[in-house]
Coordinates of C-alpha atoms in Angstrom, one line a residue:
M290 CA 134.9 83.0 129.9
R291 CA 132.8 85.7 128.1
Q292 CA 131.2 84.9 124.8
L293 CA 129.0 87.1 122.7
T294 CA 125.8 85.1 122.0
F295 CA 123.1 85.7 119.4
I296 CA 119.7 85.2 121.0
K297 CA 117.3 86.5 118.3
P298 CA 117.3 89.5 115.9
G299 CA 118.2 92.6 117.8
T300 CA 119.2 90.7 120.9
F301 CA 122.7 89.7 121.9
E302 CA 123.9 88.6 125.4
W303 CA 127.2 88.1 127.0
W304 CA 127.3 84.5 128.3
D305 CA 129.7 83.0 130.8
V306 CA 130.6 79.7 129.2
P307 CA 133.3 77.1 130.0
L308 CA 136.8 77.8 128.6
P309 CA 137.6 75.6 125.6
V310 CA 140.3 73.0 126.1
I311 CA 142.6 71.0 123.9
S312 CA 140.6 67.9 123.0
A313 CA 142.7 66.4 120.2
P314 CA 146.5 66.5 119.6
G315 CA 146.1 68.7 116.5
D316 CA 144.2 71.4 118.4
V317 CA 145.3 74.9 119.4
L318 CA 143.7 77.5 121.6
V319 CA 143.7 81.0 120.1
R320 CA 143.0 84.3 121.9
P321 CA 141.2 86.6 119.5
V322 CA 142.8 90.0 118.9
A323 CA 140.7 91.4 116.0
V324 CA 137.4 90.1 114.7
A325 CA 135.6 91.4 111.7
R326 CA 131.9 91.4 111.3
C327 CA 131.0 89.4 108.3
D328 CA 128.3 90.7 105.9
L329 CA 126.2 87.8 106.9
D330 CA 126.5 88.6 110.6
L331 CA 124.7 91.9 110.0
Y332 CA 121.8 90.1 108.5
I333 CA 121.7 87.6 111.3
A334 CA 121.6 90.5 113.7
N335 CA 118.8 92.3 111.9
G336 CA 116.8 89.2 111.1
R337 CA 117.1 89.2 107.3
A338 CA 119.0 85.9 107.5
P339 CA 116.7 83.4 109.2
F340 CA 119.2 81.9 111.7
P341 CA 117.7 80.7 115.0
G342 CA 119.6 81.4 118.2
P343 CA 121.2 81.0 120.6
F344 CA 124.7 80.5 119.3
A345 CA 128.2 82.1 119.7
M346 CA 128.9 84.9 117.2
G347 CA 132.0 85.9 115.3
H348 CA 134.0 84.0 112.6
E349 CA 136.5 86.4 111.0
M350 CA 139.5 86.4 113.3
V351 CA 143.1 87.2 113.8
G352 CA 144.5 86.0 117.1
V353 CA 147.4 84.7 119.2
V354 CA 148.1 81.1 119.9
V355 CA 147.9 80.4 123.6
E356 CA 148.3 76.6 123.9
T357 CA 149.0 73.8 121.4
G358 CA 148.2 70.1 121.2
D359 CA 151.0 67.5 121.2
H360 CA 150.9 66.9 117.5
V361 CA 151.1 70.6 116.4
T362 CA 154.4 71.3 114.8
R363 CA 154.0 74.5 112.8
F364 CA 152.8 76.8 115.6
R365 CA 153.6 77.6 119.2
P366 CA 152.3 79.9 121.9
G367 CA 152.7 83.5 121.1
D368 CA 152.4 83.1 117.3
Q369 CA 150.0 85.6 115.6
V370 CA 147.7 83.8 113.2
V371 CA 144.7 84.2 110.8
V372 CA 142.0 81.6 111.4
P373 CA 139.8 80.6 108.4
F374 CA 136.1 80.6 109.3
Q375 CA 135.4 77.2 107.7
I376 CA 136.7 74.1 109.5
S377 CA 138.7 71.7 107.3
C378 CA 141.2 68.9 108.0
G379 CA 143.5 69.3 105.0
E380 CA 143.7 65.6 104.6
C381 CA 140.4 64.3 103.1
D382 CA 139.9 64.0 99.4
N383 CA 137.9 67.2 99.2
C384 CA 140.5 69.2 101.1
R385 CA 143.2 67.8 98.9
R386 CA 141.2 69.0 95.9
G387 CA 141.1 72.5 97.5
W388 CA 137.4 72.1 98.4
T389 CA 138.0 73.3 101.9
N390 CA 134.3 74.4 102.3
A391 CA 133.3 70.8 102.0
C392 CA 135.7 68.9 104.3
T393 CA 134.4 65.3 105.0
A394 CA 136.1 65.1 108.4
V395 CA 133.6 67.5 110.0
P396 CA 129.9 68.1 109.8
T397 CA 128.6 69.7 106.5
R398 CA 129.2 73.5 106.5
A399 CA 131.2 73.4 109.8
C400 CA 132.4 76.8 110.8
F401 CA 132.9 79.1 113.7
G402 CA 130.3 81.5 114.8
M403 CA 127.3 80.1 112.9
K404 CA 126.0 77.0 114.6
P405 CA 122.8 76.7 112.6
L406 CA 124.8 76.0 109.4
S407 CA 126.1 72.7 110.7
G408 CA 124.1 72.0 113.8
V409 CA 127.3 71.9 115.9
E410 CA 128.6 74.7 118.1
F411 CA 132.3 75.3 117.4
G412 CA 132.5 78.5 119.3
G413 CA 132.6 82.2 118.3
A414 CA 135.4 84.6 117.8
I415 CA 134.0 87.3 120.0
S416 CA 135.1 85.5 123.1
E417 CA 138.2 85.1 125.3
L418 CA 139.4 81.9 123.7
L419 CA 138.6 79.7 120.7
R420 CA 139.6 76.1 120.0
V421 CA 140.9 75.5 116.5
P422 CA 141.2 71.9 115.3
F423 CA 143.6 70.7 112.6
A424 CA 145.8 73.7 113.5
D425 CA 148.8 72.8 111.3
H426 CA 146.5 72.9 108.2
M427 CA 144.0 75.6 109.3
L428 CA 146.1 78.4 110.6
V429 CA 147.9 81.0 108.4
R430 CA 150.7 83.0 110.0
K431 CA 150.1 86.7 110.3
P432 CA 152.8 88.8 108.5
D433 CA 154.7 91.1 110.8
G434 CA 154.1 94.2 108.7
V435 CA 150.3 94.1 108.6
T436 CA 148.0 95.0 111.5
A437 CA 145.5 92.5 112.9
E438 CA 142.7 94.9 112.1
A439 CA 143.7 95.0 108.4
L440 CA 143.7 91.2 108.2
A441 CA 140.6 90.6 110.3
S442 CA 138.3 89.8 107.3
A443 CA 140.9 87.6 105.6
P444 CA 139.3 84.5 107.0
D445 CA 136.1 85.0 104.9
N446 CA 134.9 88.1 103.2
I447 CA 138.2 89.1 101.5
P448 CA 138.7 85.7 100.0
D449 CA 135.1 85.7 99.0
G450 CA 135.6 88.8 96.9
W451 CA 138.9 87.6 95.7
R452 CA 137.6 84.3 94.3
A453 CA 135.0 86.1 92.3
V454 CA 137.6 87.7 90.1
A455 CA 141.1 86.1 90.6
P456 CA 140.6 82.8 88.6
N457 CA 138.8 84.7 85.8
L458 CA 141.6 87.3 85.5
V459 CA 144.1 84.4 85.4
A460 CA 142.2 83.0 82.4
N461 CA 141.6 86.4 80.8
P462 CA 144.5 88.7 81.9
G463 CA 143.7 92.4 82.0
A464 CA 139.9 91.9 81.4
A465 CA 137.5 94.6 82.5
V466 CA 135.5 93.8 85.7
L467 CA 132.1 95.0 86.8
V468 CA 130.9 94.6 90.4
I469 CA 127.3 95.4 91.4
G470 CA 127.3 96.0 95.1
G471 CA 124.6 95.7 97.7
A472 CA 123.7 93.3 100.5
A473 CA 127.1 91.6 100.4
Q474 CA 128.5 94.9 101.4
S475 CA 132.2 94.3 102.0
V476 CA 132.5 91.3 99.7
G477 CA 131.6 93.4 96.7
L478 CA 134.1 96.0 97.7
Y479 CA 136.8 93.4 98.3
A480 CA 136.0 92.0 94.8
A481 CA 136.7 95.4 93.3
M482 CA 139.8 95.8 95.4
S483 CA 141.1 92.4 94.3
A484 CA 140.4 93.2 90.6
V485 CA 142.4 96.4 90.9
S486 CA 145.2 94.5 92.6
L487 CA 145.2 91.8 90.0
G488 CA 145.6 94.2 87.1
A489 CA 142.1 94.4 85.5
S490 CA 142.1 97.0 82.7
Q491 CA 139.0 98.6 84.2
V492 CA 137.1 98.0 87.4
V493 CA 133.6 99.5 87.7
Y494 CA 131.8 99.3 91.0
A495 CA 128.1 100.1 90.6
D496 CA 125.8 100.6 93.6
T497 CA 122.9 102.7 94.9
D498 CA 124.7 103.4 98.2
Q499 CA 126.8 106.5 98.5
Q500 CA 129.1 105.3 101.3
R501 CA 129.9 102.1 99.4
L502 CA 130.6 104.0 96.2
W503 CA 133.0 106.3 98.1
L504 CA 134.8 103.2 99.6
A505 CA 135.0 101.7 96.1
K506 CA 136.9 104.8 94.9
A507 CA 139.2 104.5 97.9
V508 CA 140.4 101.1 96.7
G509 CA 140.9 102.3 93.1
A510 CA 137.7 101.4 91.3
E511 CA 135.5 103.6 89.2
A512 CA 132.2 104.3 91.0
L513 CA 128.9 104.3 89.1
E514 CA 125.8 105.3 90.9
L515 CA 122.7 103.3 90.1
K516 CA 119.1 104.3 90.6
A517 CA 116.8 101.7 92.0
G518 CA 114.4 100.4 89.4
H519 CA 113.5 97.6 87.0
D520 CA 114.8 96.7 83.5
M521 CA 117.8 98.9 83.6
P522 CA 119.9 98.7 80.4
A523 CA 123.2 96.8 80.5
L524 CA 126.0 98.8 82.0
G525 CA 128.4 97.7 79.2
S526 CA 129.9 94.4 78.1
F527 CA 132.3 93.1 80.7
P528 CA 134.1 89.8 80.5
I529 CA 134.0 89.4 84.3
T530 CA 131.0 90.5 86.4
V531 CA 130.2 90.1 90.1
D532 CA 126.8 90.3 91.7
A533 CA 127.1 91.3 95.4
S534 CA 123.6 92.8 95.4
G535 CA 121.3 90.3 97.0
D536 CA 118.6 91.8 94.7
A537 CA 117.2 89.7 91.9
E538 CA 116.8 92.6 89.5
M539 CA 120.4 93.7 90.1
L540 CA 121.5 90.1 89.6
R541 CA 119.8 90.1 86.2
L542 CA 121.5 93.5 85.4
A543 CA 124.9 91.9 86.1
I544 CA 124.1 89.1 83.7
R545 CA 122.9 91.6 81.0
S546 CA 126.2 93.4 81.5
T547 CA 128.3 90.2 81.0
A548 CA 130.0 89.9 77.6
P549 CA 129.6 86.9 75.4
C550 CA 131.6 84.0 76.8
G551 CA 132.1 85.9 80.0
V552 CA 131.7 84.8 83.6
C553 CA 129.2 86.2 86.2
T554 CA 129.8 85.2 89.8
S555 CA 127.2 85.9 92.5
V556 CA 128.7 86.2 96.0
A557 CA 125.3 87.2 97.5
I558 CA 122.9 84.9 99.3
Y559 CA 119.3 84.7 98.0
Y560 CA 116.8 83.5 100.5
E561 CA 113.9 83.4 98.1
D562 CA 112.8 80.0 96.8
K563 CA 112.8 81.2 93.2
V564 CA 115.0 83.8 91.4
V565 CA 114.3 84.2 87.7
L566 CA 117.4 84.3 85.5
P567 CA 117.6 85.1 81.8
F568 CA 118.7 81.6 80.8
L569 CA 118.0 82.0 77.1
R570 CA 120.3 85.0 76.9
M571 CA 122.9 83.2 79.0
Y572 CA 122.7 80.2 76.7
G573 CA 122.9 82.2 73.5
A574 CA 125.8 84.3 74.8
G575 CA 127.7 81.4 76.3
I576 CA 127.7 83.0 79.8
T577 CA 129.1 81.0 82.7
F578 CA 127.3 81.7 86.0
H579 CA 128.8 80.7 89.3
T580 CA 127.5 80.8 92.8
G581 CA 128.3 79.0 96.0
R582 CA 130.4 79.3 99.2
V583 CA 134.0 80.3 99.1
H584 CA 136.8 77.9 99.8
A585 CA 138.3 80.3 102.3
R586 CA 141.4 78.4 103.4
R587 CA 142.5 77.7 99.9
E588 CA 142.4 81.3 98.9
M589 CA 143.9 82.8 102.1
P590 CA 147.6 82.6 101.3
D591 CA 147.3 84.5 98.0
V592 CA 145.0 87.1 99.6
I593 CA 147.3 87.6 102.6
G594 CA 150.3 87.8 100.3
H595 CA 148.8 90.6 98.2
I596 CA 147.9 92.5 101.4
N597 CA 151.4 92.0 102.8
C598 CA 153.0 93.3 99.6
G599 CA 150.9 96.4 99.8
H600 CA 148.8 95.6 96.7
M601 CA 145.5 95.6 98.6
H602 CA 144.4 97.7 101.5
P603 CA 141.4 96.2 103.2
E604 CA 141.7 98.8 106.0
R605 CA 140.3 101.4 103.6
I606 CA 137.0 99.5 103.5
T607 CA 136.7 99.2 107.3
S608 CA 134.1 101.8 108.5
L609 CA 134.3 101.3 112.2
V610 CA 136.7 99.8 114.8
V611 CA 134.9 99.0 117.9
P612 CA 136.1 97.4 121.2
F613 CA 134.8 93.9 122.1
S614 CA 133.0 95.5 125.1
D615 CA 130.7 97.4 122.7
A616 CA 130.2 94.5 120.2
A617 CA 126.7 93.6 121.3
D618 CA 125.4 97.2 120.6
A619 CA 127.4 97.6 117.3
M620 CA 126.5 94.2 115.7
A621 CA 123.4 95.6 113.9
D622 CA 125.1 98.9 112.8
P623 CA 124.6 99.2 109.0
A624 CA 128.2 100.2 108.3
P625 CA 129.8 98.2 105.5
K626 CA 132.6 96.7 107.6
I627 CA 133.2 96.7 111.3
V628 CA 136.2 95.3 113.1
F629 CA 136.0 94.5 116.8
R630 CA 139.2 94.9 118.7
N631 CA 139.9 92.9 121.9
D632 CA 140.0 95.3 124.8
W633 CA 139.9 92.7 127.5
T634 CA 143.6 92.0 127.7

């Protein structure tokens, strides 16, 4: 079958690889229908993220079940499903706690489309078929009233933005939210979209990029243009702040803009060995700082439910819809969110 394979920054190839097969009774085979480009995929493509190739690409996927293992009871061929990017069993102690990014039944950081994270190739979503283990736990049924393209980022980037605001708005209903956008392009926008959906009294999206500012307004946030520079004054005093910038100075700006006893969550990845944080201010103000990988499978039902009810519109953030056939050329496009549509079947 065809599989989009990352070779090195700027180089992708279509490889002919063996079709996956059912290898355990809880497996299913899924035919991808719509695959979103994760924010991290862009930085793999352009070399900012130091991932060595080759490996199969694509991990945000909506698809159709083609074949099921003997122990699969919740799904059957023809079902349309959303597939979380992280692989989890649903039965180990970590999964039962909701820590689905740290399942002990699979290698650490096991996921589709990013072999270097775990050292094991689980296949990529920009291909003809994908084997999904632990299917009864992993898969989430696609609602009939939502398109596959709208849900394509529900396996990763939408939950990533959601988790940065949802628990904090539960703890502090109606709180004002600040999102500082940047490298985690769509995740920051999805965080703003989620905050609007969850009833924040004010949602401010700050960024230096005009296209992302326009998209933030499209999902109901206030757009605040930033000028690149150092030692910018606080943008206010927000109980909930989100750093999606990937820039150390912008991260510190987010912390400066966090209210006393507030929460700042960073959804960006910092590849530098050292990032200086204002710990004295954080300590004195009682600021909680959170970073780390999303528990995607845990968050997906709430995310998909809000989309299905019309409270969130991720399609407004999608910049381009591109056929699979053009995926190799489009992977490094700087657009905030690209969705690849399967044009092979």
